[in-house]
Coordinates of C-alpha atoms and ligand atoms in Angstrom, one line a residue:
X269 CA 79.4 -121.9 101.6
X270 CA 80.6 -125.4 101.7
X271 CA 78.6 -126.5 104.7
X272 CA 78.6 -130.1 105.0
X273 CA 75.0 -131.6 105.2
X274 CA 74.6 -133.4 108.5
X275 CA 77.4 -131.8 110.1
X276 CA 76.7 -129.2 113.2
X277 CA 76.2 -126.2 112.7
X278 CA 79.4 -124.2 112.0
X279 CA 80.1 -121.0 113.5
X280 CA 78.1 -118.7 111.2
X281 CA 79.7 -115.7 110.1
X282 CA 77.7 -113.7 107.4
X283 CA 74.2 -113.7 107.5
X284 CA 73.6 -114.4 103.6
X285 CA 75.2 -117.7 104.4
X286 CA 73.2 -118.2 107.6
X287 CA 69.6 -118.1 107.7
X288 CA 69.4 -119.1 111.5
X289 CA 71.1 -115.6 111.7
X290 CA 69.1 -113.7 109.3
X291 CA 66.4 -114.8 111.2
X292 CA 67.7 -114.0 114.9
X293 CA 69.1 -110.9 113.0
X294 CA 65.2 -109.7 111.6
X295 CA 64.0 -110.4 115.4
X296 CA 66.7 -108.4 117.2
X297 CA 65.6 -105.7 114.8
X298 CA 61.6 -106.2 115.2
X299 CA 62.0 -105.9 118.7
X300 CA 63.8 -102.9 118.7
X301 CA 61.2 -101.4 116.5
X302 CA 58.5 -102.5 118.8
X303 CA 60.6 -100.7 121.5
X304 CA 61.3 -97.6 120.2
X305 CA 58.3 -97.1 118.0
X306 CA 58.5 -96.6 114.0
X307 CA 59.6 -93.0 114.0
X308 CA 62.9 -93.2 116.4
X309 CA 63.0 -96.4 114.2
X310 CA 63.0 -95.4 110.7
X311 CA 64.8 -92.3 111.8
X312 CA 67.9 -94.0 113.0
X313 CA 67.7 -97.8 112.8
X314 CA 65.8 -98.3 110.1
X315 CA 69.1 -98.6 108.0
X316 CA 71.3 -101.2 110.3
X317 CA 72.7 -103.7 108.4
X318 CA 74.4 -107.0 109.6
X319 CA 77.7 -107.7 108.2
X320 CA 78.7 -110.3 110.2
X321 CA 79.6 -112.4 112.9
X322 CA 83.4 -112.4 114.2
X323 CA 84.1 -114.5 117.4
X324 CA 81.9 -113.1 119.6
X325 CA 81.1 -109.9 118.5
X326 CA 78.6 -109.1 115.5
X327 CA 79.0 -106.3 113.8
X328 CA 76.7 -104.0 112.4
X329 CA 76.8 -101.5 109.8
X330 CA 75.5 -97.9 108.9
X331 CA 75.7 -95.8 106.2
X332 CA 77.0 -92.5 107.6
X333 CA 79.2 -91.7 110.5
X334 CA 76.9 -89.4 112.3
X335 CA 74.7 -92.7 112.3
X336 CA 77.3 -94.7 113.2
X337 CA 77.9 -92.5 116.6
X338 CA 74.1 -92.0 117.0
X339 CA 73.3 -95.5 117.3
X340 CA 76.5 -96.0 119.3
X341 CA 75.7 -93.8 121.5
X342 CA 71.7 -94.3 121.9
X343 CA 71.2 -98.0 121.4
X344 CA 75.0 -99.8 121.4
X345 CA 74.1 -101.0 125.2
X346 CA 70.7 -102.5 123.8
X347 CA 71.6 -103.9 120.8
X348 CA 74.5 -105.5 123.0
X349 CA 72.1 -107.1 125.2
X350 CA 69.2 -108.3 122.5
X351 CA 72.2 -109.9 120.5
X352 CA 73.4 -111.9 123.7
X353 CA 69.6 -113.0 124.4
X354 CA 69.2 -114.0 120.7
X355 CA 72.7 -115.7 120.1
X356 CA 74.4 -116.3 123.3
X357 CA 77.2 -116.6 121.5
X358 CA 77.4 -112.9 120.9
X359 CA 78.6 -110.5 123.8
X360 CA 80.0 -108.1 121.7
X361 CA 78.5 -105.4 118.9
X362 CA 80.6 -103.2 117.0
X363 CA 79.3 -100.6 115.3
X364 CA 80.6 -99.4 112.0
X365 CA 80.2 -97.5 108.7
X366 CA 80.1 -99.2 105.7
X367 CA 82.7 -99.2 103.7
X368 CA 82.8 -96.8 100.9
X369 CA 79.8 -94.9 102.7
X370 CA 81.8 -92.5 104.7
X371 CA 80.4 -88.9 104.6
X372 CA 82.6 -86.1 103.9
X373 CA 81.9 -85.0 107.8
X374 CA 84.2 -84.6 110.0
X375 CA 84.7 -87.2 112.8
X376 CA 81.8 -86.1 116.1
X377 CA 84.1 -88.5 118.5
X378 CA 80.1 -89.1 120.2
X379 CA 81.4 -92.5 122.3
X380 CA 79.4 -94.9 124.6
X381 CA 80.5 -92.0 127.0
X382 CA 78.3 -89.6 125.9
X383 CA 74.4 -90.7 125.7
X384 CA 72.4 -87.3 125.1
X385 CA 69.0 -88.9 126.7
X386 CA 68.1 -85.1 126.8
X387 CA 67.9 -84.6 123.0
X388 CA 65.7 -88.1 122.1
X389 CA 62.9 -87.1 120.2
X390 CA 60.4 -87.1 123.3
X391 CA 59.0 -90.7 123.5
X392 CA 55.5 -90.5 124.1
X393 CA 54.4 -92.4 127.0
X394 CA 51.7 -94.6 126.0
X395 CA 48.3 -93.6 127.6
X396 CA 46.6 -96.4 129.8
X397 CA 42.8 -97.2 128.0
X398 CA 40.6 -94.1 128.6
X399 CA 38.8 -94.5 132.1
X400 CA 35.0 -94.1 130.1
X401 CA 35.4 -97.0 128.1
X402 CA 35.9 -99.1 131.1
X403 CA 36.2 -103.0 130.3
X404 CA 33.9 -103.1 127.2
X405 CA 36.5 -103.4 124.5
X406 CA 39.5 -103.0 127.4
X407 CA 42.7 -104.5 126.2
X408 CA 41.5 -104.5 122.5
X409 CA 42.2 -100.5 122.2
X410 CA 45.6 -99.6 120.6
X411 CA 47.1 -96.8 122.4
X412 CA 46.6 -93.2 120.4
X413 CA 49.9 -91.4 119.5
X414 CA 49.8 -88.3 121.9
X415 CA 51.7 -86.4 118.8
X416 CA 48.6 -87.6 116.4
X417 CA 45.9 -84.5 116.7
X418 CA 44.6 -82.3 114.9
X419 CA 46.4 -79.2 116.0
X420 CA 49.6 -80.8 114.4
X421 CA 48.3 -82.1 111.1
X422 CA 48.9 -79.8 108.5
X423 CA 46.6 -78.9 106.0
X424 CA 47.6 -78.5 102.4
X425 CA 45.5 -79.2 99.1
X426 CA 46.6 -83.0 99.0
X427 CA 44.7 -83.5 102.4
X428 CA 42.5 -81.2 102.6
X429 CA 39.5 -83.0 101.5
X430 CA 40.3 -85.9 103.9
X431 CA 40.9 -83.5 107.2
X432 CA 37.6 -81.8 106.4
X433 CA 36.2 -85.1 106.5
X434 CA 37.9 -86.8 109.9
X435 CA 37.3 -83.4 111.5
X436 CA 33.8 -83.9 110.4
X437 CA 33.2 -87.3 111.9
X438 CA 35.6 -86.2 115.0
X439 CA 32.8 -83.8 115.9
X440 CA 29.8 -85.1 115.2
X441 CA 29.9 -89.0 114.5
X442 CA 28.1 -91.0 112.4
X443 CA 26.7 -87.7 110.9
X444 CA 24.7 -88.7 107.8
X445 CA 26.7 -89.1 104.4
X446 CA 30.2 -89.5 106.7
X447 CA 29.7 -93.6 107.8
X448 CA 32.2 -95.1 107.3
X449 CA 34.4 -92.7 106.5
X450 CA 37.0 -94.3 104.4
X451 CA 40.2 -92.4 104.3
X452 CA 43.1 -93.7 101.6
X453 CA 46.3 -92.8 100.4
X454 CA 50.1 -94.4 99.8
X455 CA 52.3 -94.6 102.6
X456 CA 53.2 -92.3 104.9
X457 CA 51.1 -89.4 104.0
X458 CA 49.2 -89.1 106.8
X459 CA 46.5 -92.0 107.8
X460 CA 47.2 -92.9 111.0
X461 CA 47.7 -89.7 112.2
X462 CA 43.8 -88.4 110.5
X463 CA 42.8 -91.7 112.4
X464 CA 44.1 -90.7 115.8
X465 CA 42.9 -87.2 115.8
X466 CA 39.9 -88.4 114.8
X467 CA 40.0 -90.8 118.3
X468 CA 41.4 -88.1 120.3
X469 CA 38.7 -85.7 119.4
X470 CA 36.0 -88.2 120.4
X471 CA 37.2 -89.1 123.1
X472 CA 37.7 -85.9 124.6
X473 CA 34.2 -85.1 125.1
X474 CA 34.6 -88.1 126.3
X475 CA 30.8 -89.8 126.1
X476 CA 31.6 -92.4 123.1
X477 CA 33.8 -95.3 123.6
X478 CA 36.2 -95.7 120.5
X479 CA 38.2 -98.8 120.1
X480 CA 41.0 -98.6 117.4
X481 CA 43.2 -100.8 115.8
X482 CA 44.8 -102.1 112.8
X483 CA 43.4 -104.5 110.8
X484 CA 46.3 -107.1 111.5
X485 CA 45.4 -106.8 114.9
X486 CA 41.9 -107.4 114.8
X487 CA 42.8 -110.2 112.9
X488 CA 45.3 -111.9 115.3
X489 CA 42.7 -111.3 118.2
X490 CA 39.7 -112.9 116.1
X491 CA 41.9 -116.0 115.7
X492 CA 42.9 -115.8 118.7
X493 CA 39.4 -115.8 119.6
X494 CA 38.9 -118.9 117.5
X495 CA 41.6 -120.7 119.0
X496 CA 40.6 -120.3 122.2
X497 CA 36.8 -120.6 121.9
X498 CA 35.8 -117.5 122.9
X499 CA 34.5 -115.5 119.8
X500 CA 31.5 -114.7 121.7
X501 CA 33.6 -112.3 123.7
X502 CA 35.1 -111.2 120.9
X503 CA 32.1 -110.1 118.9
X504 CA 30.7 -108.5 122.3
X505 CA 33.3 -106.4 123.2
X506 CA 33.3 -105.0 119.4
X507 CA 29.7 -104.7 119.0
X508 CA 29.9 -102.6 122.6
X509 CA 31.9 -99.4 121.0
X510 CA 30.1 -96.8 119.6
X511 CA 33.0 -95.9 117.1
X512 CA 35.1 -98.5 115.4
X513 CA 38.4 -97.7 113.6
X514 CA 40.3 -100.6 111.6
X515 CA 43.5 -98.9 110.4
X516 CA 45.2 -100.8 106.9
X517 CA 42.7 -102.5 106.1
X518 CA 44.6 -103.8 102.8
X519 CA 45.8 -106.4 105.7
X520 CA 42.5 -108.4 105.4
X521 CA 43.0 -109.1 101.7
X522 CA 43.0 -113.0 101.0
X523 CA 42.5 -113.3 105.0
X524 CA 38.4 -114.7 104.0
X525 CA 37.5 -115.7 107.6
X526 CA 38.7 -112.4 108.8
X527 CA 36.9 -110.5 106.1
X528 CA 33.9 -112.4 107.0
X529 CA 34.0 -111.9 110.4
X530 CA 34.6 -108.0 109.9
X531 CA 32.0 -107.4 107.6
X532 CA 29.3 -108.7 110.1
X533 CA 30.9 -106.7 112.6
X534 CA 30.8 -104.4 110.4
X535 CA 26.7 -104.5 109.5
X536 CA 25.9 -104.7 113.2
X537 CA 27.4 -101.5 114.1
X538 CA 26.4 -99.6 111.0
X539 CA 22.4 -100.9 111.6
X540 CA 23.3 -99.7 115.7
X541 CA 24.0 -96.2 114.1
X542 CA 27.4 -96.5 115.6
X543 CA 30.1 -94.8 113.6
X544 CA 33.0 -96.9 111.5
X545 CA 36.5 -94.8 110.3
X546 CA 38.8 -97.6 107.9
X547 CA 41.8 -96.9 106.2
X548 CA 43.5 -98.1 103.7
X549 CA 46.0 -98.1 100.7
X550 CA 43.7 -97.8 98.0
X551 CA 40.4 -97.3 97.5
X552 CA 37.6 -99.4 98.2
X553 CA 37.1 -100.1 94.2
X554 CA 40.8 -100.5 93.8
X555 CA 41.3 -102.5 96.8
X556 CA 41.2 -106.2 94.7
X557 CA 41.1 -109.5 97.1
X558 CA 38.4 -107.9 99.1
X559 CA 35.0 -109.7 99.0
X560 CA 32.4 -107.5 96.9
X561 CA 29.5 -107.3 99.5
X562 CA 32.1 -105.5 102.3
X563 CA 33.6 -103.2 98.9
X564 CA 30.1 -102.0 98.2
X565 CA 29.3 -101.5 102.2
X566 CA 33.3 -99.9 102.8
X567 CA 31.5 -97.2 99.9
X568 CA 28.3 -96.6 101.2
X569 CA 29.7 -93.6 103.3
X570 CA 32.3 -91.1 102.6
X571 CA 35.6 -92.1 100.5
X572 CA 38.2 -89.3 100.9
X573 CA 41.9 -89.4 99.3
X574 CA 45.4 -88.1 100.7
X575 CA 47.1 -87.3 97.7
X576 CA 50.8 -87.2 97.5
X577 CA 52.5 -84.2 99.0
X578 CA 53.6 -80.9 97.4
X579 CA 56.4 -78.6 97.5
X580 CA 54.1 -76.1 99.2
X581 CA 52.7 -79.0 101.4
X582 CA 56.0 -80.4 102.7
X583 CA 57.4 -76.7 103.3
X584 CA 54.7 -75.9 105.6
X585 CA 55.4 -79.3 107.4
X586 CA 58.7 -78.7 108.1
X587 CA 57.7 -75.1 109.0
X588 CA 55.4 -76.4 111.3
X589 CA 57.9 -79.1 113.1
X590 CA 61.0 -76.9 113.1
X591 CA 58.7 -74.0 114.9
X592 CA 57.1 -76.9 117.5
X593 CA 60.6 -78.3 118.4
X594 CA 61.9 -75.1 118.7
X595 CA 64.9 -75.2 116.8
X596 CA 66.2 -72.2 114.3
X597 CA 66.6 -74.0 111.0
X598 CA 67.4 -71.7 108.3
X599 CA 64.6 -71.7 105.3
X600 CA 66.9 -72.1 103.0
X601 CA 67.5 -75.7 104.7
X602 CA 63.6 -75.7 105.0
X603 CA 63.6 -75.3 101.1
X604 CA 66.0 -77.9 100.1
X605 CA 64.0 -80.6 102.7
X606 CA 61.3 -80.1 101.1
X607 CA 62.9 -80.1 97.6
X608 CA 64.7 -83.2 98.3
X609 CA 62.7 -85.9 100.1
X610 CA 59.8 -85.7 98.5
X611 CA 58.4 -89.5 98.8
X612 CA 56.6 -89.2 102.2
X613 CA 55.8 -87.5 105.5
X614 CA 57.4 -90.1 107.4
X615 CA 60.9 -89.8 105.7
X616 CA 60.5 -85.8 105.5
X617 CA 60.1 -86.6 109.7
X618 CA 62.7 -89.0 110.1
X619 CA 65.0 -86.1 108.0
X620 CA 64.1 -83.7 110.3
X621 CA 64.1 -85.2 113.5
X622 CA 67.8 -86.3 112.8
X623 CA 69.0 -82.9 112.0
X624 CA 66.8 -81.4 115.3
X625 CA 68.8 -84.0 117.2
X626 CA 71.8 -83.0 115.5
X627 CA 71.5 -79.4 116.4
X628 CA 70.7 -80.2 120.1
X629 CA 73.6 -82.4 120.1
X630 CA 75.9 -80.2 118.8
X631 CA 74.8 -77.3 120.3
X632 CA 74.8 -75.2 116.8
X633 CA 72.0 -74.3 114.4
X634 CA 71.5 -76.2 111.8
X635 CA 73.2 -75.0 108.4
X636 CA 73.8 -76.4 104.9
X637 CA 76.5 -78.2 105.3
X638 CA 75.2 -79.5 108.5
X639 CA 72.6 -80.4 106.8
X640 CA 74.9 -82.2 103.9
X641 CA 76.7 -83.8 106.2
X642 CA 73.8 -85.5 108.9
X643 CA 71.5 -86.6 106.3
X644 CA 74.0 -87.6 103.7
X645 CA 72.5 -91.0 103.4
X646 CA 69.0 -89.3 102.7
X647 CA 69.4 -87.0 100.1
X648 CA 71.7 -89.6 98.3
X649 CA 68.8 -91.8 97.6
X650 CA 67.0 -88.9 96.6
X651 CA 69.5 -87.2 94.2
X652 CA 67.9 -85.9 91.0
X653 CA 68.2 -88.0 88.0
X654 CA 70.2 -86.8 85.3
X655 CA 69.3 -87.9 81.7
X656 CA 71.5 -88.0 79.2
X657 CA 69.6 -85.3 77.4
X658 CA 70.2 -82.9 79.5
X659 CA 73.6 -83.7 79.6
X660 CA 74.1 -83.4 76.1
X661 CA 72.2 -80.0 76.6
X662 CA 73.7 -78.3 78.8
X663 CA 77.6 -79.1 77.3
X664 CA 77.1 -77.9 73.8
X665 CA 75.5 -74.9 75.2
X666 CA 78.5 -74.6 77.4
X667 CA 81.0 -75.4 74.5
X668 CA 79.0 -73.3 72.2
X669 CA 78.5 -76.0 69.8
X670 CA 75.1 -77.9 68.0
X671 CA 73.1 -80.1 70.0
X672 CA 73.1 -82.3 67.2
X673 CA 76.8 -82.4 67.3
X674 CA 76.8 -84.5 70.1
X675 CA 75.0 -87.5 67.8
X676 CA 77.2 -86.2 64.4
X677 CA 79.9 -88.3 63.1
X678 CA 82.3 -85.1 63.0
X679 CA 85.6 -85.4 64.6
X680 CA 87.1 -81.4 64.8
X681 CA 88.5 -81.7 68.1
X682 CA 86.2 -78.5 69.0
X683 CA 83.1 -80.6 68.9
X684 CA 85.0 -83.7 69.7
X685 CA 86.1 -82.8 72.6
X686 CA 82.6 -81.5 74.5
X687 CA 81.2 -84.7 73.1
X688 CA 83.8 -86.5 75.4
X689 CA 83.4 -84.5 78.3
X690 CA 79.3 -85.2 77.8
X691 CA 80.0 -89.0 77.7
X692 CA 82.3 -88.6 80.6
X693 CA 79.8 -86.8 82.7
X694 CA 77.1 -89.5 81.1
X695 CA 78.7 -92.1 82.2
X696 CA 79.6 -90.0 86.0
X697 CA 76.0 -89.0 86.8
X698 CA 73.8 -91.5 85.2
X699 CA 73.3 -95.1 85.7
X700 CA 73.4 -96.0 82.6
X701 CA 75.6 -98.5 80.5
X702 CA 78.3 -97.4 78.5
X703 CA 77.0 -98.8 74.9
X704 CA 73.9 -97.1 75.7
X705 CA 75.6 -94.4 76.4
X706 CA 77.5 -94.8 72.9
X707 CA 73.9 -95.3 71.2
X708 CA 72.6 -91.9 72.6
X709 CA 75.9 -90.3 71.1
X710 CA 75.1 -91.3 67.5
X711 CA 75.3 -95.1 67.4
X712 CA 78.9 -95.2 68.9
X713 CA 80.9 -97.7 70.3
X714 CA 81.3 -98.8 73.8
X715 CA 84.8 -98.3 73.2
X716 CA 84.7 -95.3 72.1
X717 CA 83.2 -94.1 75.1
X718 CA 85.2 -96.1 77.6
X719 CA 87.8 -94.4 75.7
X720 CA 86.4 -90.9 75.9
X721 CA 85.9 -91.3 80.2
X722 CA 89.6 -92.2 80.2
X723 CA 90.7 -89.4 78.3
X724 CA 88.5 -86.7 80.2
X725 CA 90.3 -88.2 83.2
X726 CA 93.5 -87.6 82.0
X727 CA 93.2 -84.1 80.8
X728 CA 91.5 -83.3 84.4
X729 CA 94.4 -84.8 86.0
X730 CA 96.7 -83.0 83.9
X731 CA 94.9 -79.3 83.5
X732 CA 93.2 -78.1 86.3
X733 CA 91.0 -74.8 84.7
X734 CA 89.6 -77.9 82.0
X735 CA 89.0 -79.7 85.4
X736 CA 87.5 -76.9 87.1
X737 CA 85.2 -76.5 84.2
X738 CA 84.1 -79.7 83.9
X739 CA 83.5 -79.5 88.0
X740 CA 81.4 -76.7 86.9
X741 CA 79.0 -78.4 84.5
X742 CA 78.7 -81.5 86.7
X743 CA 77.7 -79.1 89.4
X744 CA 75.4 -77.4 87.0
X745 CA 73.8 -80.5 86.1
X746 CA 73.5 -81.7 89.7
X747 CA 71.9 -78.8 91.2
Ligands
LIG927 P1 50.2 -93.4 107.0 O1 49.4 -94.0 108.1 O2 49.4 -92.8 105.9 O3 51.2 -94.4 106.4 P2 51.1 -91.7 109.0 O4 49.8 -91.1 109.5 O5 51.7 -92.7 109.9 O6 51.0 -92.2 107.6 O7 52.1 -90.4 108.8 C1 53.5 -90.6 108.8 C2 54.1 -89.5 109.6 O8 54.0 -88.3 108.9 C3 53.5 -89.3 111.0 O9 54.5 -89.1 111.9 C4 52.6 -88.1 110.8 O10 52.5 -87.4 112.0 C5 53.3 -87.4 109.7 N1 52.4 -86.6 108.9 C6 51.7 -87.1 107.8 N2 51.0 -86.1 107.2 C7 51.1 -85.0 108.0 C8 50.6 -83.7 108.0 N3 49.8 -83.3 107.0 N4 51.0 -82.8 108.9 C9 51.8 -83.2 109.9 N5 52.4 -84.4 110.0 C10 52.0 -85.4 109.1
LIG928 MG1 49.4 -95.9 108.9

């Protein structure tokens, strides 16, 4: 950018070139979030990317076409009217796929026109502070996630451990051995949600007053606190509930004042018999940056784990969802769910909830290629990783020829030839480099790959069975 120092501010136009709109581009997009919530977020927003500004229109990118409409449809108007407020400049967003993103789908034609309110995922509406608790701790409560209970948590071996534990202290708090109760585990497998139920179930009987929250909030309200010379209140309205939860606590590392100030919250409750329930992303022993007298004291209690999910785990999830949303979703589209996103809950959630939406939408069950086709962008981040190994493998057994002619320096065009078609395919499904590809294949040259990819091309082009064989071990090798 040749921006000339001193000058005013041009018109910007990309945001890598203009931090004022990066910036007014990461708040237009944290407000959204706080509006919708994090699942409707990471389900269909979570993916926006700014291209640009042109004139007066900015225009915003997604990687699929079925997103493109989604958001179109669902939040066009909004983003329209959080741009203008942000950069009055801006009275226009367009909406587009990125290029050389498009999904094989076919075009859905969902305009402005057509906003299917009916199908949102349900929003829950937030519920006002519990009438019991009256003012004690008041406007410090986070609201609970209605969807966050106990009935829809399922139970698997990763979790089960932890459940037994939050239904434990849901029941009867502060039950000896179980305070605090520290849960932990990696993103997205299930915290928050044990946290809630636990709050839900307490409060239901309704007695106890429970005040929740995350540890960044409790931190903003105790400097807040500071600021405004009232920390006396503060420490009052905590020390008045009988159960305290502090969600992510990894928040308060380096944050000393804050630690500080928790862990005498902390003691007072415990020596009141009232119940604490933290979370966090690692243990208390693993959790480095945290002062040692509040490490010992987080594992006085009960430490339980959420391990990272199965197969069998994440098919009884989506079991569970499909059969409480009510759709028909084929197991075999069940199966590959849970075969394919496999790094947490949350994006097993966001998977499904697109493809429910997509079903209502569209009025049709869900089916593979639906399937293909909605959550394209999702199952290409988590396509299997091919080695060149296997590769290798799976070709001479094809060709009928020695593994170890892949790596030979023989040149009889019938083990020349599969080697080619491996180095193609090596350099087609893998990400690696084509003189470490040439290294795997006996210490060739870079050439003499780039060579080989070019001639497998060719002979494609030019003979379609030796194309549709090739398709066939690429397909082999993907699925
Ligand atoms: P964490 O707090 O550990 O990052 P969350 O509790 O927010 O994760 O879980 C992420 C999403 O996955 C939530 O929508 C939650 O309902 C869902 N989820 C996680 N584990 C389960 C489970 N065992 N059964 C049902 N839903 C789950
Ligand atoms: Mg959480």
């Amino acid at each position: 950018m040749d921006k000339e120092p001193g000058s005013s501010l041009p018109q910007p136009t990309s945001p890598q070139g203009s931090p004022q709109l990066a910036a007014s581009w990461a708040r237009i997009r944290g407000r959204l979030r706080d509006e919708v919530g994090e699942v409707e977020y990471r389900t269909w927003l979570r993916q926006m990317t700014l291209a640009g500004i042109e004139g007066d229109e900015a225009i915003v990118l997604l990687p699929t076409r079925f997103l493109r409409d989604w958001v179109r449809g669902h939040y066009g108007e909004r983003l329209r009217a959080l741009w203008l407020s942000e950069v009055p400049g801006v009275r226009r967003v367009d909406i587009r796929v990125a290029a050389g993103m498009t999904d094989a789908g076919p075009e859905h034609g969902l305009g402005e026109s057509l906003v299917p309110r009916a199908v949102e995922p349900a929003r829950p509406s937030v519920p006002a502070a519990p009438a019991t608790t009256g003012d004690r701790a008041g406007d410090w409560i986070a609201p609970l996630e209605p969807r966050f209970t106990f009935d829809t948590f399922v139970v698997g071996k990763p979790n089960e451990v932890a459940h037994a534990c939050a239904r434990r202290v849901s029941e009867r708090p502060n039950s000896p051995g179980f305070n605090p109760l520290f849960l932990y585990g990696g993103v997205g497998l299930g915290k928050t949600h044990l946290m809630h139920a636990i709050a839900w179930g307490i409060r239901e009987r309704g007695d106890l007053s429970v005040a929740y929250m995350s540890a960044e909030k409790f931190m903003y309200r105790f400097i807040a606190a500071l600021r405004s010379q009232s920390t006396m209140e503060f420490k009052e309205s905590l020390r008045s509930v009988d159960v305290l939860m502090i969600d992510d606590l990894q928040f308060l590392i380096g944050k000393d004042n804050t630690q500080e100030e928790f862990f005498h919250t902390f003691n007072a409750l415990v020596d009141a018999g009232k119940q604490i329930v933290v979370s966090a992303d690692k243990s208390p022993s693993d959790l480095s940056g945290i002062e040692d007298r509040l490490r010992t004291r987080l594992g006085w209690g009960m430490v339980a784990d959420l391990h990272a999910t199965t197969y069998e785990l994440r098919l009884s999830i989506v079991e569970a969802k499909t059969s409480a949303a009510g759709v028909m979703v084929p197991p075999k589209v069940l199966e590959l769910l849970a075969h394919k996103i496999t790094s947490n809950v949350r994006e097993l959630e966001g998977a499904l909830n697109r493809l429910i939406a997509h079903a209502n939408l569209f009025g049709r069950t869900v089916t593979m290629d639906s399937v293909q086709e909605v959550l394209a962008d999702m199952l290409r981040a988590h396509e299997k990783r091919i080695s060149i190994e296997e590769i290798q493998r799976k070709v001479s057994e094809h060709y009928n020829i020695r593994l170890t002619d892949m790596a030979s320096p023989r040149r009889a065009r019938n083990v020349a030839r599969p080697r080619q078609v491996a180095m193609y395919l090596a350099k087609q499904l893998t990400q690696r480099s084509l003189p470490e590809i040439g290294r795997r294949f006996g210490n060739r040259d870079h050439t003499t790959v780039m060579h080989a990819v070019s001639r497998i091309a060719e002979l494609m082009a030019a003979d379609p069975s030796f194309a549709e064989d090739v398709a066939l071990l690429r397909k082999m090798l993907e699925t």
